[in-house]
Amino acid sequence: MFKYTEAEIKNILKQATVVIDTREQKCSHITSYFDMHRINYCYEKLEFGDYTIKVQMPNSTREYYLQNKCAIERKANLNELSGNFTQARERIEKEFMRSKGNLYLLIENANYEDIELHHYDTGYNPKAFMATLKVFESRYNLHIHYQKNINFSGDYIYKTLIYNLRELLVKGEI
C-alpha cells in the first residue's frame, strides 16, 4: 500500500477532472459552477452514473477513473425519479447494480418531506416511493441527497467527488 505525502495529495487533487456523462442533459447550472470556481471537467460516456472524477496519477501515463469507487446519479426532480421507478425501473436498477463503490443519488428541487407530502406531479404512491428509495439505499449502498436549491448542486457534486478521492489517496487505496 503506497502512501502519498500531503503535498502530493494536494497536487493530485488540484489536477483532478470531473467527468460528466455525455447523456447528461440540462446541467448548465452545474457546469457554470465549475467554470466559476475553475474546476476542470469534461464530457465522456460513463457506464453508470452522471458524474465521477478522473486524475492523472504521479509516475503513470494513464488516467485513473474513480467511477468504480464513487459516482453520482443526478435527478432533476421527484417527477423524473418517480418516472424512472414506475416506467423504467429495470433500467435504473441495473444502473445501480453496476456500481461497485459509493453511489450517490442527487435529487434536485426536492426535500425529503416532499415525497411524504406527495409534492410531485405523478401518481406514484408516496409510501411506495419512499420504500423503493430505502430498499435501494440498503441494496446498492446508495447515499441519497436532496438539493432544494440547485445553485448548490455543482458544489455538492465537486466536494463529494474530491473528498472521496482524497480519502482514497490518504488511505493508500489508489
Short mmCIF file of C-alpha atoms in Angstrom, two decimals:
data_model
loop_
_atom_site.label_atom_id
_atom_site.label_comp_id
_atom_site.label_asym_id
_atom_site.label_seq_id
_atom_site.Cartn_x
_atom_site.Cartn_y
_atom_site.Cartn_z
CA MET A 1 0.00 0.00 0.00
CA PHE A 2 1.57 3.25 -1.20
CA LYS A 3 1.16 6.43 0.85
CA TYR A 4 1.32 9.83 -0.79
CA THR A 5 2.64 12.87 1.06
CA GLU A 6 0.22 15.68 1.86
CA ALA A 7 1.89 17.82 -0.84
CA GLU A 8 1.47 15.04 -3.42
CA ILE A 9 -2.18 14.60 -2.48
CA LYS A 10 -2.79 18.34 -2.78
CA ASN A 11 -1.23 18.36 -6.24
CA ILE A 12 -3.23 15.31 -7.40
CA LEU A 13 -6.48 16.89 -6.19
CA LYS A 14 -5.67 20.17 -7.94
CA GLN A 15 -5.32 18.34 -11.26
CA ALA A 16 -8.43 16.16 -10.90
CA THR A 17 -11.13 16.43 -13.57
CA VAL A 18 -14.85 15.92 -13.03
CA VAL A 19 -16.26 13.62 -15.71
CA ILE A 20 -19.82 14.32 -16.86
CA ASP A 21 -21.68 11.60 -18.75
CA THR A 22 -22.31 12.59 -22.38
CA ARG A 23 -26.01 11.72 -21.94
CA GLU A 24 -26.41 14.17 -19.04
CA GLN A 25 -28.85 16.90 -20.03
CA LYS A 26 -29.69 20.36 -18.69
CA CYS A 27 -26.73 20.69 -16.37
CA SER A 28 -25.64 24.24 -17.24
CA HIS A 29 -26.18 25.29 -13.61
CA ILE A 30 -23.55 22.70 -12.65
CA THR A 31 -21.03 23.49 -15.38
CA SER A 32 -21.46 27.21 -14.63
CA TYR A 33 -20.45 26.49 -11.03
CA PHE A 34 -17.42 24.53 -12.28
CA ASP A 35 -16.46 27.39 -14.62
CA MET A 36 -16.86 29.99 -11.89
CA HIS A 37 -14.66 28.01 -9.50
CA ARG A 38 -12.16 26.91 -12.16
CA ILE A 39 -12.92 23.24 -11.69
CA ASN A 40 -11.70 21.01 -14.51
CA TYR A 41 -14.42 18.97 -16.21
CA CYS A 42 -15.01 17.06 -19.40
CA TYR A 43 -17.73 15.01 -21.07
CA GLU A 44 -17.26 11.26 -21.57
CA LYS A 45 -19.59 8.29 -21.78
CA LEU A 46 -19.91 6.66 -18.35
CA GLU A 47 -21.06 3.09 -17.69
CA PHE A 48 -23.30 4.28 -14.87
CA GLY A 49 -23.99 7.48 -13.02
CA ASP A 50 -23.85 11.01 -14.36
CA TYR A 51 -20.68 12.25 -12.65
CA THR A 52 -17.38 10.82 -11.49
CA ILE A 53 -13.79 12.05 -11.33
CA LYS A 54 -10.55 11.14 -13.05
CA VAL A 55 -6.98 12.00 -12.18
CA GLN A 56 -3.52 11.65 -13.59
CA MET A 57 -1.52 9.75 -11.01
CA PRO A 58 2.16 10.58 -10.46
CA ASN A 59 4.56 8.31 -12.35
CA SER A 60 1.77 6.94 -14.52
CA THR A 61 0.91 7.57 -18.13
CA ARG A 62 -2.73 6.57 -17.71
CA GLU A 63 -5.57 8.45 -16.07
CA TYR A 64 -7.29 6.83 -13.11
CA TYR A 65 -11.10 6.89 -13.12
CA LEU A 66 -12.92 6.82 -9.80
CA GLN A 67 -16.19 5.51 -11.27
CA ASN A 68 -15.90 2.12 -9.57
CA LYS A 69 -15.17 3.87 -6.27
CA CYS A 70 -17.52 6.88 -6.43
CA ALA A 71 -20.23 8.06 -8.85
CA ILE A 72 -23.17 10.44 -8.66
CA GLU A 73 -26.55 9.90 -10.32
CA ARG A 74 -28.47 13.18 -10.67
CA LYS A 75 -32.23 13.56 -11.00
CA ALA A 76 -33.65 17.00 -11.79
CA ASN A 77 -36.71 16.48 -9.59
CA LEU A 78 -39.03 13.96 -7.99
CA ASN A 79 -41.12 13.71 -11.17
CA GLU A 80 -38.11 12.41 -13.10
CA LEU A 81 -37.17 9.96 -10.34
CA SER A 82 -40.71 8.65 -9.84
CA GLY A 83 -40.97 8.19 -13.61
CA ASN A 84 -37.77 6.14 -13.51
CA PHE A 85 -39.18 3.98 -10.74
CA THR A 86 -42.54 3.41 -12.44
CA GLN A 87 -41.71 3.39 -16.16
CA ALA A 88 -38.04 2.41 -16.34
CA ARG A 89 -37.41 0.67 -13.04
CA GLU A 90 -35.43 -2.20 -14.55
CA ARG A 91 -33.07 0.23 -16.33
CA ILE A 92 -32.36 2.37 -13.26
CA GLU A 93 -31.97 -0.66 -11.02
CA LYS A 94 -29.47 -2.20 -13.46
CA GLU A 95 -27.55 1.07 -13.36
CA PHE A 96 -27.43 0.93 -9.56
CA MET A 97 -26.34 -2.74 -9.74
CA ARG A 98 -23.34 -1.85 -11.95
CA SER A 99 -21.94 0.48 -9.31
CA LYS A 100 -19.28 -1.06 -7.12
CA GLY A 101 -18.34 1.71 -4.71
CA ASN A 102 -20.10 4.68 -3.19
CA LEU A 103 -23.07 5.67 -5.31
CA TYR A 104 -24.73 8.99 -4.57
CA LEU A 105 -28.22 9.92 -5.74
CA LEU A 106 -28.63 13.69 -6.01
CA ILE A 107 -32.30 14.69 -6.17
CA GLU A 108 -32.65 18.33 -7.14
CA ASN A 109 -35.58 20.65 -6.43
CA ALA A 110 -36.73 18.49 -3.52
CA ASN A 111 -36.60 17.85 0.21
CA TYR A 112 -37.18 14.55 1.98
CA GLU A 113 -40.65 15.65 3.09
CA ASP A 114 -41.70 16.42 -0.50
CA ILE A 115 -42.05 12.68 -1.05
CA GLU A 116 -44.10 12.08 2.11
CA LEU A 117 -46.33 15.07 1.29
CA HIS A 118 -46.67 13.98 -2.38
CA HIS A 119 -45.24 17.25 -3.70
CA TYR A 120 -44.62 15.84 -7.18
CA ASP A 121 -46.81 15.52 -10.25
CA THR A 122 -47.01 11.78 -10.78
CA GLY A 123 -49.39 9.23 -9.35
CA TYR A 124 -46.61 7.25 -7.69
CA ASN A 125 -47.73 6.48 -4.16
CA PRO A 126 -45.54 8.26 -1.55
CA LYS A 127 -45.23 5.10 0.59
CA ALA A 128 -44.10 3.05 -2.41
CA PHE A 129 -41.75 5.85 -3.49
CA MET A 130 -40.11 6.03 -0.07
CA ALA A 131 -39.98 2.23 0.24
CA THR A 132 -38.14 2.00 -3.10
CA LEU A 133 -35.60 4.61 -2.02
CA LYS A 134 -34.98 2.93 1.34
CA VAL A 135 -34.60 -0.52 -0.22
CA PHE A 136 -32.20 0.84 -2.84
CA GLU A 137 -30.18 2.63 -0.13
CA SER A 138 -29.63 -0.71 1.57
CA ARG A 139 -29.34 -2.91 -1.50
CA TYR A 140 -26.90 -0.76 -3.50
CA ASN A 141 -25.05 1.26 -0.83
CA LEU A 142 -26.89 4.29 -2.19
CA HIS A 143 -26.38 7.66 -0.49
CA ILE A 144 -29.35 9.96 -1.12
CA HIS A 145 -29.01 13.73 -1.05
CA TYR A 146 -31.91 16.16 -1.52
CA GLN A 147 -30.90 19.51 -3.00
CA LYS A 148 -33.77 22.02 -2.92
CA ASN A 149 -31.61 24.90 -4.20
CA ILE A 150 -29.96 23.71 -7.42
CA ASN A 151 -27.43 26.54 -7.27
CA PHE A 152 -25.54 24.31 -4.81
CA SER A 153 -25.62 21.16 -6.96
CA GLY A 154 -22.22 21.84 -8.53
CA ASP A 155 -20.72 22.38 -5.08
CA TYR A 156 -22.24 19.13 -3.80
CA ILE A 157 -21.02 17.15 -6.82
CA TYR A 158 -17.49 18.52 -6.71
CA LYS A 159 -16.99 18.18 -2.97
CA THR A 160 -18.48 14.68 -2.88
CA LEU A 161 -16.12 13.51 -5.62
CA ILE A 162 -12.99 15.34 -4.49
CA TYR A 163 -13.27 14.24 -0.84
CA ASN A 164 -13.89 10.63 -1.86
CA LEU A 165 -10.74 10.87 -3.98
CA ARG A 166 -8.82 12.47 -1.12
CA GLU A 167 -9.79 9.72 1.33
CA LEU A 168 -8.72 7.01 -1.11
CA LEU A 169 -5.36 8.72 -1.54
CA VAL A 170 -4.86 9.20 2.21
CA LYS A 171 -5.70 5.55 2.86
CA GLY A 172 -3.39 4.44 0.05
CA GLU A 173 -6.21 2.67 -1.75
CA ILE A 174 -5.30 4.17 -5.13
#
